Structures are given as structure tokens and as C-alpha cells.
mmCIF file of C-alpha atoms in Angstrom:
data_model
loop_
_atom_site.group_PDB
_atom_site.id
_atom_site.type_symbol
_atom_site.label_atom_id
_atom_site.label_comp_id
_atom_site.label_asym_id
_atom_site.label_seq_id
_atom_site.Cartn_x
_atom_site.Cartn_y
_atom_site.Cartn_z
ATOM 1 C CA LYS V 22 38.375 -63.869 57.106
ATOM 2 C CA ALA V 23 39.536 -67.275 57.475
ATOM 3 C CA LEU V 24 42.570 -65.998 59.564
ATOM 4 C CA ASP V 25 40.268 -64.452 61.775
ATOM 5 C CA GLU V 26 37.876 -66.954 62.337
ATOM 6 C CA PHE V 27 41.173 -69.595 63.339
ATOM 7 C CA GLY V 28 42.434 -66.808 65.719
ATOM 8 C CA ARG V 29 38.923 -66.790 67.020
ATOM 9 C CA ASP V 30 38.881 -70.384 67.643
ATOM 10 C CA LEU V 31 42.161 -70.820 69.219
ATOM 11 C CA LEU V 32 40.840 -67.909 71.924
ATOM 12 C CA ASN V 33 37.711 -69.611 72.043
ATOM 13 C CA ALA V 34 40.265 -73.019 73.161
ATOM 14 C CA GLY V 35 41.773 -71.050 75.581
ATOM 15 C CA HIS V 36 45.419 -71.121 73.855
ATOM 16 C CA TYR V 37 48.362 -70.717 76.209
ATOM 17 C CA ASP V 38 49.211 -67.165 74.123
ATOM 18 C CA SER V 39 45.988 -66.036 73.781
ATOM 19 C CA ASP V 40 47.356 -62.386 74.726
ATOM 20 C CA LEU V 41 49.609 -62.130 71.310
ATOM 21 C CA ILE V 42 46.690 -63.943 69.245
ATOM 22 C CA GLN V 43 44.366 -61.136 70.534
ATOM 23 C CA GLU V 44 47.154 -58.290 69.598
ATOM 24 C CA LYS V 45 47.726 -60.082 66.294
ATOM 25 C CA LEU V 46 43.770 -60.219 65.533
ATOM 26 C CA ASP V 47 43.160 -56.177 66.424
ATOM 27 C CA LEU V 48 46.777 -55.632 63.994
ATOM 28 C CA LEU V 49 44.864 -57.560 61.640
ATOM 29 C CA TYR V 50 41.104 -56.195 62.043
ATOM 30 C CA GLN V 51 42.856 -52.453 61.859
ATOM 31 C CA SER V 52 44.979 -53.345 58.771
ATOM 32 C CA ARG V 53 41.682 -54.458 57.054
ATOM 33 C CA ILE V 54 39.843 -51.285 58.113
ATOM 34 C CA SER V 55 42.423 -48.939 56.976
ATOM 35 C CA LEU V 56 42.684 -50.957 53.435
ATOM 36 C CA LEU V 57 39.095 -50.745 53.013
ATOM 37 C CA GLU V 58 39.280 -46.813 53.809
ATOM 38 C CA LYS V 59 42.172 -46.553 51.163
ATOM 39 C CA ILE V 60 40.240 -48.625 48.988
ATOM 40 C CA ASN V 61 36.894 -46.251 49.289
ATOM 41 C CA THR V 62 38.989 -43.255 49.000
ATOM 42 C CA LYS V 63 40.669 -44.608 45.862
ATOM 43 C CA ARG V 64 37.332 -45.327 44.481
ATOM 44 C CA ARG V 65 35.618 -41.970 45.357
ATOM 45 C CA LEU V 66 38.863 -40.371 43.593
ATOM 46 C CA LEU V 67 38.370 -42.576 40.392
ATOM 47 C CA GLN V 68 34.799 -42.102 40.725
ATOM 48 C CA ASN V 69 35.482 -38.216 40.927
ATOM 49 C CA THR V 70 37.658 -38.524 38.171
ATOM 50 C CA LEU V 71 35.067 -40.556 36.132
ATOM 51 C CA ASN V 72 32.487 -37.720 36.931
ATOM 52 C CA TYR V 73 34.713 -34.826 35.973
ATOM 53 C CA PHE V 74 35.494 -36.340 32.475
ATOM 54 C CA THR V 75 32.195 -37.525 31.878
ATOM 55 C CA PHE V 76 31.012 -33.980 32.484
ATOM 56 C CA GLU V 77 33.567 -32.446 30.881
ATOM 57 C CA ARG V 78 32.884 -34.651 27.321
ATOM 58 C CA ASP V 79 29.433 -33.547 27.882
ATOM 59 C CA CYS V 80 29.967 -30.009 28.052
ATOM 60 C CA ASP V 81 32.470 -29.852 25.048
ATOM 61 C CA GLU V 82 29.823 -31.862 23.142
ATOM 62 C CA LEU V 83 27.153 -29.365 24.156
ATOM 63 C CA LYS V 84 29.556 -26.441 23.405
ATOM 64 C CA LEU V 85 30.566 -27.736 19.814
ATOM 65 C CA TRP V 86 26.844 -28.745 19.219
ATOM 66 C CA ALA V 87 25.842 -25.134 20.183
ATOM 67 C CA LYS V 88 28.575 -23.635 17.798
ATOM 68 C CA GLU V 89 27.434 -25.028 15.118
ATOM 69 C CA LYS V 90 23.939 -24.188 15.696
ATOM 70 C CA LEU V 91 24.676 -20.707 16.363
ATOM 71 C CA LYS V 92 26.218 -20.614 12.902
ATOM 72 C CA MET V 93 22.799 -21.550 11.443
ATOM 73 C CA ALA V 94 20.783 -19.142 14.256
ATOM 74 C CA LEU V 95 23.239 -16.132 12.639
ATOM 75 C CA THR V 96 22.527 -16.706 9.255
ATOM 76 C CA ARG V 97 20.671 -13.647 7.851
ATOM 77 C CA ASP V 98 18.675 -15.506 5.145
ATOM 78 C CA TYR V 99 15.643 -13.915 5.878
ATOM 79 C CA LEU V 100 17.002 -10.567 4.009
ATOM 80 C CA ASP V 101 15.722 -12.587 0.993
ATOM 81 C CA THR V 102 12.182 -13.472 1.214
ATOM 82 C CA ALA V 103 12.054 -15.991 -1.639
ATOM 83 C CA ASN V 104 10.786 -19.417 -0.120
ATOM 84 C CA ILE V 105 10.371 -17.740 3.477
ATOM 85 C CA ASN V 106 7.513 -20.552 4.383
ATOM 86 C CA ILE V 107 10.425 -23.011 3.990
ATOM 87 C CA LYS V 108 12.940 -21.216 6.024
ATOM 88 C CA CYS V 109 10.012 -20.768 8.728
ATOM 89 C CA GLN V 110 9.739 -24.381 8.939
ATOM 90 C CA LYS V 111 13.509 -25.135 9.082
ATOM 91 C CA HIS V 112 13.702 -22.615 11.726
ATOM 92 C CA GLN V 113 10.986 -24.433 13.980
ATOM 93 C CA GLN V 114 12.722 -27.410 13.151
ATOM 94 C CA PHE V 115 15.609 -25.930 14.744
ATOM 95 C CA LEU V 116 13.753 -24.581 17.840
ATOM 96 C CA ASN V 117 12.596 -28.107 18.266
ATOM 97 C CA GLU V 118 15.648 -29.721 18.480
ATOM 98 C CA LEU V 119 17.107 -26.780 20.738
ATOM 99 C CA ALA V 120 13.892 -27.516 22.910
ATOM 100 C CA ALA V 121 14.588 -31.361 22.914
ATOM 101 C CA TYR V 122 18.185 -30.513 23.880
ATOM 102 C CA GLN V 123 17.445 -28.309 26.656
ATOM 103 C CA PRO V 124 17.011 -31.628 29.392
ATOM 104 C CA LYS V 125 20.539 -32.607 28.074
ATOM 105 C CA MET V 126 21.837 -28.645 29.063
ATOM 106 C CA ASP V 127 20.305 -28.742 32.461
ATOM 107 C CA SER V 128 21.716 -31.998 33.601
ATOM 108 C CA VAL V 129 25.288 -30.972 32.539
ATOM 109 C CA ILE V 130 25.186 -27.818 34.039
ATOM 110 C CA LEU V 131 23.395 -29.118 37.127
ATOM 111 C CA THR V 132 26.280 -31.759 37.350
ATOM 112 C CA GLY V 133 29.150 -29.249 36.933
ATOM 113 C CA GLN V 134 27.497 -27.245 40.078
ATOM 114 C CA LYS V 135 26.935 -30.639 42.155
ATOM 115 C CA LEU V 136 30.541 -31.080 41.769
ATOM 116 C CA ILE V 137 31.321 -28.109 42.666
ATOM 117 C CA ASP V 138 29.219 -28.422 45.179
ATOM 118 C CA GLU V 139 31.342 -31.589 46.657
ATOM 119 C CA GLN V 140 34.151 -29.654 46.208
ATOM 120 C CA HIS V 141 35.871 -31.341 43.510
ATOM 121 C CA GLY V 142 39.559 -31.039 42.777
ATOM 122 C CA GLN V 143 38.726 -29.491 39.291
ATOM 123 C CA THR V 144 36.424 -26.707 40.642
ATOM 124 C CA GLN V 145 38.248 -24.252 38.911
ATOM 125 C CA ASN V 146 38.332 -25.889 35.439
ATOM 126 C CA ILE V 147 34.549 -26.902 35.884
ATOM 127 C CA ASN V 148 33.547 -23.085 36.881
ATOM 128 C CA GLN V 149 35.427 -22.488 33.411
ATOM 129 C CA HIS V 150 33.492 -24.731 31.651
ATOM 130 C CA LEU V 151 30.075 -23.836 33.294
ATOM 131 C CA THR V 152 30.822 -20.237 32.214
ATOM 132 C CA GLU V 153 31.733 -21.123 28.396
ATOM 133 C CA LEU V 154 29.019 -23.232 28.028
ATOM 134 C CA GLU V 155 26.178 -21.190 29.824
ATOM 135 C CA ASP V 156 27.398 -18.261 27.489
ATOM 136 C CA ILE V 157 27.620 -20.193 24.155
ATOM 137 C CA LEU V 158 23.839 -21.286 25.207
ATOM 138 C CA ASN V 159 22.590 -17.840 26.247
ATOM 139 C CA LYS V 160 24.110 -16.242 23.079
ATOM 140 C CA LEU V 161 22.058 -19.289 21.213
ATOM 141 C CA VAL V 162 19.093 -18.920 22.529
ATOM 142 C CA GLU V 163 19.200 -15.147 21.978
ATOM 143 C CA ALA V 164 20.108 -15.749 18.564
ATOM 144 C CA ALA V 165 17.329 -18.088 18.175
ATOM 145 C CA ASN V 166 14.766 -15.623 19.474
ATOM 146 C CA GLU V 167 16.229 -13.272 17.153
ATOM 147 C CA LYS V 168 16.183 -15.384 14.292
ATOM 148 C CA SER V 169 12.048 -15.845 14.889
ATOM 149 C CA ASP V 170 11.609 -12.162 15.056
ATOM 150 C CA ARG V 171 13.303 -11.619 11.989
ATOM 151 C CA LEU V 172 11.715 -14.155 10.364
ATOM 152 C CA LYS V 173 8.209 -13.386 11.296
ATOM 153 C CA GLU V 174 9.213 -9.568 10.100
ATOM 154 C CA ALA V 175 10.212 -10.966 6.820
ATOM 155 C CA THR V 176 7.064 -13.085 6.584
ATOM 156 C CA ASP V 177 4.875 -10.010 7.202
ATOM 157 C CA GLY V 178 7.246 -7.613 5.074
ATOM 158 C CA GLN V 179 6.517 -10.474 2.428
ATOM 159 C CA ALA V 180 2.821 -9.872 2.691
ATOM 160 C CA PHE V 181 2.890 -6.309 2.958
ATOM 161 C CA THR V 182 4.999 -6.181 -0.055
ATOM 162 C CA ARG V 183 2.723 -8.425 -2.230
ATOM 163 C CA GLY V 184 0.000 -5.911 -0.930
ATOM 164 C CA LEU V 185 1.962 -3.346 -2.785
ATOM 165 C CA GLU V 186 2.055 -5.438 -5.704
ATOM 166 C CA GLU V 187 -1.104 -5.897 -6.110
ATOM 167 C CA ILE V 188 -2.179 -2.501 -5.905
ATOM 168 C CA ASP V 189 0.953 -1.577 -8.591
ATOM 169 C CA MET V 190 -0.680 -3.814 -11.169
ATOM 170 C CA TRP V 191 -4.117 -2.312 -10.346
ATOM 171 C CA ILE V 192 -2.833 1.282 -11.009
ATOM 172 C CA ASN V 193 -0.589 0.291 -14.305
ATOM 173 C CA ASP V 194 -4.385 -1.320 -15.439
ATOM 174 C CA VAL V 195 -5.983 2.252 -14.389
ATOM 175 C CA GLU V 196 -3.301 4.438 -15.987
ATOM 176 C CA ASN V 197 -3.997 2.665 -19.260
ATOM 177 C CA THR V 198 -7.553 3.058 -18.962
ATOM 178 C CA LEU V 199 -7.062 6.821 -17.961
ATOM 179 C CA THR V 200 -4.697 7.161 -21.059
ATOM 180 C CA ASN V 201 -7.671 5.553 -23.321
ATOM 181 C CA ASP V 202 -9.068 8.525 -25.446
ATOM 182 C CA ASP V 203 -11.835 6.768 -26.854
ATOM 183 C CA PHE V 204 -14.979 8.299 -25.134
ATOM 184 C CA GLY V 205 -17.406 6.423 -27.094
ATOM 185 C CA LYS V 206 -18.669 7.192 -30.786
ATOM 186 C CA ASP V 207 -22.400 6.650 -29.914
ATOM 187 C CA MET V 208 -24.756 7.307 -26.739
ATOM 188 C CA THR V 209 -24.633 3.755 -26.092
ATOM 189 C CA SER V 210 -20.817 3.089 -25.793
ATOM 190 C CA VAL V 211 -20.693 6.444 -24.194
ATOM 191 C CA GLN V 212 -22.910 5.315 -21.117
ATOM 192 C CA ASN V 213 -21.049 1.797 -21.338
ATOM 193 C CA PHE V 214 -17.783 4.049 -20.561
ATOM 194 C CA GLN V 215 -19.759 5.875 -17.943
ATOM 195 C CA LYS V 216 -20.872 2.824 -16.310
ATOM 196 C CA LYS V 217 -16.782 1.497 -16.135
ATOM 197 C CA GLN V 218 -15.849 5.046 -14.690
ATOM 198 C CA GLN V 219 -18.217 4.603 -12.038
ATOM 199 C CA LEU V 220 -16.899 0.883 -11.168
ATOM 200 C CA LEU V 221 -13.381 2.254 -11.229
ATOM 201 C CA GLU V 222 -14.438 5.320 -8.781
ATOM 202 C CA ASN V 223 -15.685 2.760 -6.470
ATOM 203 C CA GLU V 224 -12.856 0.600 -7.014
ATOM 204 C CA PHE V 225 -10.833 3.908 -5.807
ATOM 205 C CA SER V 226 -12.184 4.331 -2.552
ATOM 206 C CA LEU V 227 -11.778 0.198 -1.819
ATOM 207 C CA LYS V 228 -8.129 0.731 -2.883
ATOM 208 C CA LYS V 229 -7.752 4.214 -0.844
ATOM 209 C CA ASP V 230 -8.960 1.721 2.623
ATOM 210 C CA ARG V 231 -6.348 -0.988 1.553
ATOM 211 C CA ILE V 232 -3.589 1.709 0.695
ATOM 212 C CA ASP V 233 -4.302 3.764 4.027
ATOM 213 C CA GLN V 234 -3.758 -0.007 6.033
ATOM 214 C CA LEU V 235 -0.880 -0.479 4.476
ATOM 215 C CA SER V 236 0.350 3.128 5.784
ATOM 216 C CA LYS V 237 -0.496 1.932 8.852
ATOM 217 C CA ASP V 238 1.616 -1.280 8.515
ATOM 218 C CA ALA V 239 4.467 0.567 7.278
ATOM 219 C CA GLU V 240 4.579 2.918 10.202
ATOM 220 C CA HIS V 241 4.090 -0.103 12.452
ATOM 221 C CA PHE V 242 7.156 -1.577 10.963
ATOM 222 C CA GLN V 243 9.311 1.544 11.594
ATOM 223 C CA GLN V 244 8.288 1.609 15.377
ATOM 224 C CA ILE V 245 9.258 -1.914 15.847
ATOM 225 C CA GLY V 246 12.487 -1.701 13.803
ATOM 226 C CA HIS V 247 11.821 -4.065 11.089
ATOM 227 C CA PHE V 248 14.931 -4.809 9.888
ATOM 228 C CA ASP V 249 13.690 -3.591 6.044
ATOM 229 C CA SER V 250 11.567 -0.653 7.474
ATOM 230 C CA ASN V 251 13.151 1.923 5.639
ATOM 231 C CA ASN V 252 12.643 0.453 2.254
ATOM 232 C CA ILE V 253 9.170 -0.433 2.965
ATOM 233 C CA LEU V 254 8.583 3.047 3.988
ATOM 234 C CA LYS V 255 10.013 4.041 0.596
ATOM 235 C CA LYS V 256 7.888 1.672 -1.519
ATOM 236 C CA GLN V 257 5.082 2.928 0.499
ATOM 237 C CA ILE V 258 5.558 6.603 -0.231
ATOM 238 C CA GLN V 259 5.933 5.829 -3.735
ATOM 239 C CA LEU V 260 2.802 3.579 -3.971
ATOM 240 C CA VAL V 261 0.617 6.781 -2.226
ATOM 241 C CA THR V 262 2.338 9.010 -4.712
ATOM 242 C CA ARG V 263 1.592 7.054 -7.431
ATOM 243 C CA PHE V 264 -2.086 6.613 -5.997
ATOM 244 C CA GLN V 265 -2.678 10.172 -5.872
ATOM 245 C CA SER V 266 -1.192 10.926 -8.886
ATOM 246 C CA LEU V 267 -4.285 9.087 -10.370
ATOM 247 C CA LEU V 268 -6.889 11.359 -8.648
ATOM 248 C CA ASP V 269 -6.613 14.282 -11.448
ATOM 249 C CA PRO V 270 -6.611 11.990 -14.274
ATOM 250 C CA LEU V 271 -9.850 10.146 -13.103
ATOM 251 C CA LYS V 272 -11.625 13.384 -12.442
ATOM 252 C CA GLN V 273 -10.882 14.582 -16.089
ATOM 253 C CA LYS V 274 -11.864 11.291 -17.498
ATOM 254 C CA LYS V 275 -15.134 11.732 -15.716
ATOM 255 C CA GLU V 276 -15.350 15.047 -17.090
ATOM 256 C CA LYS V 277 -14.722 14.005 -20.762
ATOM 257 C CA LEU V 278 -17.085 11.223 -20.594
ATOM 258 C CA ASP V 279 -19.616 13.278 -19.192
ATOM 259 C CA ALA V 280 -18.679 15.751 -22.092
ATOM 260 C CA SER V 281 -18.874 13.028 -24.776
ATOM 261 C CA ALA V 282 -22.716 12.396 -23.161
ATOM 262 C CA GLU V 283 -23.529 15.837 -23.975
ATOM 263 C CA PHE V 284 -21.910 15.947 -27.498
ATOM 264 C CA GLN V 285 -23.883 12.688 -28.277
ATOM 265 C CA ARG V 286 -27.184 14.102 -27.073
ATOM 266 C CA LEU V 287 -26.359 17.134 -28.869
ATOM 267 C CA LEU V 288 -25.730 15.242 -31.964
ATOM 268 C CA HIS V 289 -29.264 13.515 -30.938
ATOM 269 C CA ASN V 290 -31.054 16.504 -30.718
ATOM 270 C CA ILE V 291 -29.583 17.975 -34.240
ATOM 271 C CA GLU V 292 -30.516 14.792 -35.819
ATOM 272 C CA VAL V 293 -34.209 15.512 -34.637
ATOM 273 C CA GLU V 294 -34.136 18.566 -36.052
ATOM 274 C CA GLU V 295 -32.509 18.173 -39.385
ATOM 275 C CA ALA V 296 -35.177 15.095 -39.444
ATOM 276 C CA TRP V 297 -38.154 17.416 -38.979
ATOM 277 C CA ILE V 298 -36.637 19.870 -41.762
ATOM 278 C CA ARG V 299 -36.479 16.881 -43.878
ATOM 279 C CA GLU V 300 -39.758 16.329 -42.975
ATOM 280 C CA LYS V 301 -40.982 19.594 -44.317
ATOM 281 C CA GLU V 302 -39.027 20.065 -47.143
ATOM 282 C CA PRO V 303 -41.045 17.917 -49.925
ATOM 283 C CA SER V 304 -43.988 20.569 -48.872
ATOM 284 C CA ILE V 305 -42.184 23.376 -48.838
ATOM 285 C CA MET V 306 -40.146 22.989 -52.133
ATOM 286 C CA SER V 307 -43.114 21.832 -54.003
ATOM 287 C CA THR V 308 -43.410 23.053 -57.494
ATOM 288 C CA ASN V 309 -47.093 22.754 -57.589
ATOM 289 C CA ARG V 310 -48.524 26.014 -57.615
ATOM 290 C CA GLY V 311 -52.102 24.990 -58.226
ATOM 291 C CA ARG V 312 -54.363 24.648 -61.689
ATOM 292 C CA ASP V 313 -57.239 27.186 -60.626
ATOM 293 C CA LEU V 314 -58.430 29.637 -57.845
ATOM 294 C CA ILE V 315 -59.251 27.175 -55.257
ATOM 295 C CA GLY V 316 -56.389 25.108 -55.448
ATOM 296 C CA VAL V 317 -54.423 27.782 -55.427
ATOM 297 C CA GLN V 318 -56.118 29.578 -52.376
ATOM 298 C CA ASN V 319 -55.887 25.577 -50.764
ATOM 299 C CA LEU V 320 -52.196 25.539 -51.425
ATOM 300 C CA LEU V 321 -51.443 29.073 -50.038
ATOM 301 C CA ARG V 322 -53.411 28.094 -46.993
ATOM 302 C CA LYS V 323 -51.453 24.963 -45.955
ATOM 303 C CA HIS V 324 -48.461 26.859 -46.713
ATOM 304 C CA GLN V 325 -49.164 29.640 -44.186
ATOM 305 C CA ALA V 326 -50.284 27.424 -41.765
ATOM 306 C CA LEU V 327 -46.675 25.563 -42.401
ATOM 307 C CA MET V 328 -44.848 28.771 -42.242
ATOM 308 C CA GLY V 329 -46.493 29.166 -38.872
ATOM 309 C CA GLU V 330 -44.792 25.498 -38.057
ATOM 310 C CA LEU V 331 -41.461 26.753 -38.993
ATOM 311 C CA GLN V 332 -41.824 30.205 -37.251
ATOM 312 C CA ASN V 333 -43.068 28.113 -33.679
ATOM 313 C CA HIS V 334 -40.486 25.605 -34.677
ATOM 314 C CA GLU V 335 -37.430 28.174 -34.875
ATOM 315 C CA SER V 336 -36.824 28.558 -31.114
ATOM 316 C CA GLN V 337 -36.429 24.829 -30.861
ATOM 317 C CA ILE V 338 -33.583 25.154 -33.366
ATOM 318 C CA ARG V 339 -32.126 28.334 -31.596
ATOM 319 C CA THR V 340 -32.035 26.302 -28.277
ATOM 320 C CA VAL V 341 -30.206 23.372 -29.995
ATOM 321 C CA CYS V 342 -27.844 25.804 -31.469
ATOM 322 C CA ASN V 343 -27.650 27.711 -28.518
ATOM 323 C CA GLU V 344 -26.267 24.609 -26.381
ATOM 324 C CA GLY V 345 -23.614 23.739 -29.010
ATOM 325 C CA GLU V 346 -22.304 27.210 -28.919
ATOM 326 C CA ASP V 347 -22.195 26.773 -25.273
ATOM 327 C CA MET V 348 -20.499 23.915 -25.256
ATOM 328 C CA ILE V 349 -17.678 25.565 -27.671
ATOM 329 C CA ASN V 350 -17.473 28.499 -25.443
ATOM 330 C CA GLN V 351 -16.723 26.298 -22.618
ATOM 331 C CA GLY V 352 -13.750 24.413 -24.337
ATOM 332 C CA HIS V 353 -15.354 21.076 -25.340
ATOM 333 C CA PHE V 354 -13.097 18.735 -26.804
ATOM 334 C CA SER V 355 -15.137 18.016 -29.851
ATOM 335 C CA SER V 356 -15.785 21.896 -30.512
ATOM 336 C CA ALA V 357 -14.727 21.889 -33.821
ATOM 337 C CA GLU V 358 -17.141 18.914 -34.916
ATOM 338 C CA ILE V 359 -19.512 20.463 -32.893
ATOM 339 C CA LYS V 360 -19.088 23.428 -34.999
ATOM 340 C CA LYS V 361 -19.485 21.880 -38.115
ATOM 341 C CA HIS V 362 -22.911 20.357 -37.176
ATOM 342 C CA ILE V 363 -24.485 23.635 -35.889
ATOM 343 C CA VAL V 364 -23.177 25.766 -38.802
ATOM 344 C CA ASN V 365 -24.634 22.570 -41.302
ATOM 345 C CA LEU V 366 -27.993 22.763 -39.324
ATOM 346 C CA GLN V 367 -28.211 26.536 -39.512
ATOM 347 C CA THR V 368 -27.923 26.442 -43.057
ATOM 348 C CA LYS V 369 -30.195 23.827 -43.536
ATOM 349 C CA TRP V 370 -32.736 25.653 -41.310
ATOM 350 C CA GLN V 371 -31.714 29.120 -43.224
ATOM 351 C CA ASN V 372 -32.173 27.432 -46.557
ATOM 352 C CA LEU V 373 -35.593 26.021 -45.763
ATOM 353 C CA LYS V 374 -36.667 29.491 -44.514
ATOM 354 C CA GLU V 375 -35.810 30.965 -47.506
ATOM 355 C CA VAL V 376 -37.248 28.425 -49.685
ATOM 356 C CA SER V 377 -40.721 28.720 -47.508
ATOM 357 C CA ILE V 378 -40.551 32.527 -48.655
ATOM 358 C CA GLN V 379 -40.261 32.062 -52.149
ATOM 359 C CA ARG V 380 -42.742 29.467 -51.766
ATOM 360 C CA LYS V 381 -45.159 32.150 -50.520
ATOM 361 C CA HIS V 382 -43.913 34.700 -53.374
ATOM 362 C CA ASP V 383 -44.691 32.039 -56.090
ATOM 363 C CA LEU V 384 -48.281 30.906 -54.388
ATOM 364 C CA GLU V 385 -49.104 34.544 -54.260
ATOM 365 C CA ASP V 386 -48.108 34.957 -57.828
ATOM 366 C CA SER V 387 -49.926 32.562 -58.469
ATOM 367 C CA LEU V 388 -53.022 33.544 -56.703
ATOM 368 C CA GLN V 389 -53.004 36.773 -58.362
ATOM 369 C CA ALA V 390 -52.909 35.097 -61.686
ATOM 370 C CA GLN V 391 -55.397 32.814 -61.398
ATOM 371 C CA GLN V 392 -57.655 35.479 -59.571
ATOM 372 C CA TYR V 393 -57.045 37.258 -62.993
ATOM 373 C CA PHE V 394 -57.801 34.349 -64.894
ATOM 374 C CA SER V 395 -61.131 33.728 -63.039
ATOM 375 C CA ASP V 396 -62.089 37.592 -62.996
ATOM 376 C CA ALA V 397 -61.587 37.776 -66.637
ATOM 377 C CA LYS V 398 -63.792 34.626 -67.517
ATOM 378 C CA GLU V 399 -66.460 36.180 -65.406
ATOM 379 C CA VAL V 400 -66.124 39.014 -67.671
ATOM 380 C CA GLU V 401 -66.112 36.966 -70.823
ATOM 381 C CA SER V 402 -68.958 35.219 -69.445
ATOM 382 C CA TRP V 403 -71.072 38.372 -68.726
ATOM 383 C CA ILE V 404 -70.342 39.655 -72.499
#
């Protein structure tokens, strides 16, 4: 710049060799322009090289990061549903990290495209880097989405399995209840068992609705291609089979409880009849035959009334015994005990009737004797 100013001063001063000075100034100017162009060209080349190596570094870092994350995304830890919530949380953190890296990915890809548009000398290498980066990033996104789907399936599968386990435990309890041979020792205990049976039948209706829903879920898992759909379907079929296997025992349990209640009612009726027999026994088995004619006549009149009661009551005894016989003929599980009680009642009833007849004969004999004594006394008095 100083040399240029000096030359300009000489020209302005009217130097005798102005033409040569002007020529030198022009040559100096052209040299300076040429040098500046070379410097700028060198600067551009260096900047392009820097941009390329920066792109290459960023691209390699991203590819390395993506490969590491791809390994994580491809793990099949969802196959084990233990701690599935923690696994879902970790995957969500991974998705957040992936989202956070998205601007950097876009920036690197945009830089590569810009270098290509500027016809950079490393265009072929840049294209290769971009292809590799986009390929690994696409694989990473695809694997991340696939992992999200599989974790959701695992979560749904775990909820399904818990539902199955809940029903399984309920079935175990029901099986123990249905195999219990205690049908009650008296009417109160039988009625308590019947109330529990009714509650159990109500539960069956609710559980059936739940099992129907689980069956629909299993079918849905099959349709969407759930990774564990075959195992889920197998468990669902086993559950339905177990549930259906309870229906006959449930029905049989109800029938036996009804039969037990019928048996207790029969025992009650038999006890009522036996109590009635015990009530009549003192009068029928009395050895009092009267001490005079009037006394015997009164006793005989009372006994005849009592025999009328027996005759009227016999239909009730027969009804109770017929009920027991019907239960035996229908194969009641307590047939032997029913038979024993019926025979015992019939024996007591027969004994009561026989004693009643004997009592009648005894009183009639006593009446004849007292009538004889009365007639003899009248004759004796007359004589």
C-alpha cells in the first residue's frame, strides 16, 4: 500500500518517467489482485477441507452412537416380563435421547447435502457417509419403534397373565370347595352351605364374563401377531378347560346340598313323629285297668279315643316313610341312614299299635270282670 501511494505521489508530481511508473503500478496492482485471489482460493479449499473433516467426524460419531444404541434397541429383554415397568422406563429414556439427537442428525445430513450441492471434491465419500449414516439411523428408528411395540405387547401380556393367574387361584379354591364331602350335619349347617353355594354360583357368572374377556384378548393377540401369542393362546385354552371342568361338580354339589337339606327335613319329620309316639306311649302303655266298673268304662272310652288318634295319624306316618323310601329309590347318598331311621320309626309305630290293641283287650277283659263283679254285687244285695 505504501509503495502504491509513493508511485501515485510521483505521478502527481509529474515525474519524467511517469509511463514506466504507471506500468509498474499496474503490474503491482495485478500481482496483488492475483495474490488475493490465490489466498481466497486457498482459504476456500482449506475451509472446504475443514468442513469435510468436521462432517466426517460428526458423521462417524453419530454412526458409532447409533450402532451402540441399535444394540440396545435389538435386545429382547421384553421376553422376560419381570420388572417390565422398569424396562419400559429405560426404553422411554432411550426414546427421549433419540429425540434429543434428532436435531444433530438433521444438521449432519444437511451439512453433507450442502457439501454435495457445492460440488465438494469428496462428494463420493460424502455420499457414502450419508448413505451409511441414514441406513444405521433408519435401522435404529425402526428397531426403537419395534421395541416400543414389543414392550407394550409384553405389558399387555403380563396383565393378561395376571388375569389368568387370578382365575387359576380362584379355580384352585373352588376345586377344594367342591371336593369337600361335608354337606352339613343339621339343617342350620346345610342352609349355611347352601348360601355359600349360591354365592359361588354368582361368582361363576362373574368369572365367566372375565374369562370371556380374556379369550377375546387372546384372540386379539393372535390377530396382531403378539410375540407370545401362541403361549398366551395355550394358557387361555387350559384356563377355559379348567373352568368348564368345574361346571358338573358345581351342579353335583348343589344337588347334594339340596339332597342333604331334604334329608335333614326328613330327619326333622321323623323326629316329630317319634316325639308324637313318645307323647302317646305313657297312656297306651299304662297298666291301670281300673278299680271299678265306672273307672274301667272311663279308661276304655279314653283309650278308644286314643286309638282313633292313632288311626287318624297313621297316614302322616305313612307319608313320612314314603318320603324316605322315595329318597332311597332315587339313590340318595344317605340311603343307608334313611333306611335305618324309617325302620326305627316303623318299628316304634308298629309297637305302639300292638300295645294299643293289647291295651284295648286288657281293658275289655277288665270291663267284663268289673261288670261281673257289679252284677254279682247286685244279686248279692237282692238276695
